[in-house]
Amino acid sequence: MEFKIIPSKLAEAKELLKIQKEAFHSDLIKYKDYHTSPATESLDYFFFRMQNSLHYSIFVEGRLAGGICLVKQTKDHNYLYRIFLGSEFQNKGLGSKILQDLERQFPKVKKWTLDTPKDNRRNRHFYEKFGYKKTGEQQINEYLTLINYEKIL
C-alpha cells in the first residue's frame, strides 16, 4: 500500500478527530480513562494540538487514513505523542513502514520517546521490535498503566 505523511491542514481536523476517536474507542472502554483518552478529545483541543505540535496526516492511496502528533522536546528529541490509523488501514503492515518513514523524515532527531499501555502486548512488541527500550511506567488510573519508551539513534 502506498502512503504519504504530510503536514496536517486545519481543514482535515474534523475527519482526523473522527478517525482518532474510532481508533482509540476500544481503549476508552477497556481503560475507563475519560480524562486523557484520545477517544474523548474535543475538537477545540485537537485544533490546539495541531497548532502547537508537529501534526501530520497519513494518506493511503490518496485517502486520509490517520494522523501523527509529535512534540519537539529539544532539537534532537521528539516525543511521539500519538499515532493512529483508521480500522480499515490497520493490520496491513503500514505501521512499520510509517514509523520507519517518520524517523527518516527527521534525520537530526537522535532520541525518540513515547508511551503505550502496559497490558497492550502487541503495541509493546511493535515498538520494541524497532529498538524502543522501556524507561519507566506511570499509573493513569486503576485500569491503565503506561509504559514509557525511548529509542536512541
Short mmCIF file of C-alpha atoms in Angstrom, two decimals:
data_model
loop_
_atom_site.label_atom_id
_atom_site.label_comp_id
_atom_site.label_asym_id
_atom_site.label_seq_id
_atom_site.Cartn_x
_atom_site.Cartn_y
_atom_site.Cartn_z
CA MET A 1 0.00 0.00 0.00
CA GLU A 2 1.25 3.40 -0.97
CA PHE A 3 1.20 6.09 1.73
CA LYS A 4 2.26 9.68 2.29
CA ILE A 5 2.92 11.58 5.51
CA ILE A 6 2.34 15.30 5.08
CA PRO A 7 1.72 18.21 7.46
CA SER A 8 -1.93 18.27 8.53
CA LYS A 9 -4.23 21.04 7.37
CA LEU A 10 -6.73 22.57 9.80
CA ALA A 11 -9.46 21.69 7.29
CA GLU A 12 -8.70 17.99 7.99
CA ALA A 13 -9.20 18.32 11.75
CA LYS A 14 -12.78 17.05 11.95
CA GLU A 15 -12.06 13.96 9.86
CA LEU A 16 -8.79 13.28 11.68
CA LEU A 17 -10.52 13.56 15.05
CA LYS A 18 -13.23 11.14 13.86
CA ILE A 19 -10.55 8.62 12.83
CA GLN A 20 -8.69 9.12 16.12
CA LYS A 21 -11.84 8.55 18.19
CA GLU A 22 -12.61 5.37 16.27
CA ALA A 23 -9.02 4.12 16.61
CA PHE A 24 -8.96 4.62 20.39
CA HIS A 25 -12.58 3.74 21.23
CA SER A 26 -11.82 0.20 22.44
CA ASP A 27 -9.07 1.56 24.72
CA LEU A 28 -11.58 4.03 26.21
CA ILE A 29 -13.94 1.17 27.07
CA LYS A 30 -11.13 -1.01 28.43
CA TYR A 31 -9.23 1.59 30.48
CA LYS A 32 -12.09 3.89 31.50
CA ASP A 33 -9.75 6.85 31.02
CA TYR A 34 -12.35 9.52 30.35
CA HIS A 35 -10.00 12.44 31.04
CA THR A 36 -6.96 11.83 28.82
CA SER A 37 -8.16 9.28 26.24
CA PRO A 38 -7.75 10.26 22.59
CA ALA A 39 -11.30 8.94 22.14
CA THR A 40 -12.74 11.75 24.29
CA GLU A 41 -10.69 14.63 22.91
CA SER A 42 -12.63 17.75 21.92
CA LEU A 43 -12.35 19.40 18.54
CA ASP A 44 -11.05 22.57 20.22
CA TYR A 45 -8.21 20.65 21.90
CA PHE A 46 -7.48 18.81 18.66
CA PHE A 47 -7.13 22.18 16.89
CA PHE A 48 -4.86 23.37 19.71
CA ARG A 49 -2.60 20.32 19.33
CA MET A 50 -2.46 20.74 15.56
CA GLN A 51 -1.28 24.32 16.00
CA ASN A 52 1.16 23.66 18.85
CA SER A 53 2.89 20.47 17.78
CA LEU A 54 4.16 18.78 14.65
CA HIS A 55 0.95 17.29 13.27
CA TYR A 56 0.86 15.07 10.21
CA SER A 57 -1.82 13.39 8.16
CA ILE A 58 -1.33 9.91 6.78
CA PHE A 59 -2.77 9.32 3.33
CA VAL A 60 -3.06 5.80 1.96
CA GLU A 61 -3.66 5.57 -1.76
CA GLY A 62 -4.96 9.15 -1.69
CA ARG A 63 -7.37 8.66 1.23
CA LEU A 64 -6.99 10.23 4.67
CA ALA A 65 -6.15 7.21 6.82
CA GLY A 66 -4.81 8.58 10.10
CA GLY A 67 -2.53 11.01 11.84
CA ILE A 68 0.63 11.57 13.80
CA CYS A 69 1.31 14.09 16.54
CA LEU A 70 4.91 14.80 17.52
CA VAL A 71 6.05 17.10 20.29
CA LYS A 72 9.53 18.52 19.81
CA GLN A 73 11.32 18.25 23.16
CA THR A 74 14.72 19.55 22.01
CA LYS A 75 16.42 19.97 18.64
CA ASP A 76 17.33 16.27 18.64
CA HIS A 77 14.49 14.74 20.72
CA ASN A 78 10.91 14.13 19.55
CA TYR A 79 8.10 12.67 21.63
CA LEU A 80 5.67 10.57 19.59
CA TYR A 81 2.55 11.82 21.32
CA ARG A 82 0.14 9.92 19.15
CA ILE A 83 -0.07 7.85 16.01
CA PHE A 84 -3.32 6.40 14.70
CA LEU A 85 -4.87 4.73 11.68
CA GLY A 86 -8.49 4.06 10.84
CA SER A 87 -9.52 0.44 11.36
CA GLU A 88 -9.62 -0.38 7.65
CA PHE A 89 -5.91 0.52 7.40
CA GLN A 90 -4.74 -1.40 10.47
CA ASN A 91 -3.07 -4.82 10.45
CA LYS A 92 -1.67 -4.39 6.94
CA GLY A 93 1.98 -3.68 7.81
CA LEU A 94 1.55 0.07 7.39
CA GLY A 95 2.57 0.93 10.96
CA SER A 96 6.08 -0.43 10.44
CA LYS A 97 6.56 1.47 7.19
CA ILE A 98 5.13 4.67 8.67
CA LEU A 99 7.37 4.53 11.75
CA GLN A 100 10.48 3.97 9.61
CA ASP A 101 9.49 6.78 7.25
CA LEU A 102 8.88 9.11 10.19
CA GLU A 103 12.39 8.51 11.52
CA ARG A 104 13.82 9.19 8.03
CA GLN A 105 11.93 12.50 7.84
CA PHE A 106 13.75 13.70 10.97
CA PRO A 107 17.42 12.79 10.44
CA LYS A 108 18.61 15.21 13.17
CA VAL A 109 16.44 13.57 15.82
CA LYS A 110 18.58 11.15 17.81
CA LYS A 111 16.13 10.41 20.63
CA TRP A 112 12.51 9.33 20.23
CA THR A 113 10.17 8.77 23.19
CA LEU A 114 6.60 7.52 23.52
CA ASP A 115 4.28 5.67 25.86
CA THR A 116 1.80 2.85 25.40
CA PRO A 117 -0.48 0.79 27.66
CA LYS A 118 1.39 -1.77 29.76
CA ASP A 119 -1.03 -4.58 29.02
CA ASN A 120 -1.04 -3.96 25.24
CA ARG A 121 1.49 -6.63 24.35
CA ARG A 122 1.03 -6.08 20.64
CA ASN A 123 1.95 -2.37 20.81
CA ARG A 124 4.85 -3.09 23.14
CA HIS A 125 6.20 -5.80 20.84
CA PHE A 126 5.81 -3.45 17.86
CA TYR A 127 7.86 -0.64 19.44
CA GLU A 128 10.44 -3.00 20.96
CA LYS A 129 10.92 -4.57 17.52
CA PHE A 130 12.01 -1.12 16.31
CA GLY A 131 14.54 -0.62 19.09
CA TYR A 132 12.48 1.18 21.72
CA LYS A 133 13.55 0.40 25.30
CA LYS A 134 11.41 0.66 28.42
CA THR A 135 12.42 3.58 30.63
CA GLY A 136 9.62 3.61 33.19
CA GLU A 137 5.90 3.48 33.73
CA GLN A 138 3.12 5.67 35.05
CA GLN A 139 -0.22 4.75 36.59
CA ILE A 140 -3.08 6.71 34.98
CA ASN A 141 -5.96 5.07 36.85
CA GLU A 142 -6.80 1.69 38.37
CA TYR A 143 -7.20 0.18 34.87
CA LEU A 144 -4.39 1.87 32.93
CA THR A 145 -0.63 1.93 33.37
CA LEU A 146 1.53 3.38 30.62
CA ILE A 147 4.99 2.13 29.75
CA ASN A 148 7.44 4.87 28.79
CA TYR A 149 9.82 4.03 25.94
CA GLU A 150 12.81 5.67 24.30
CA LYS A 151 14.91 4.96 21.25
CA ILE A 152 18.38 6.40 20.81
CA LEU A 153 19.67 6.51 17.24
#
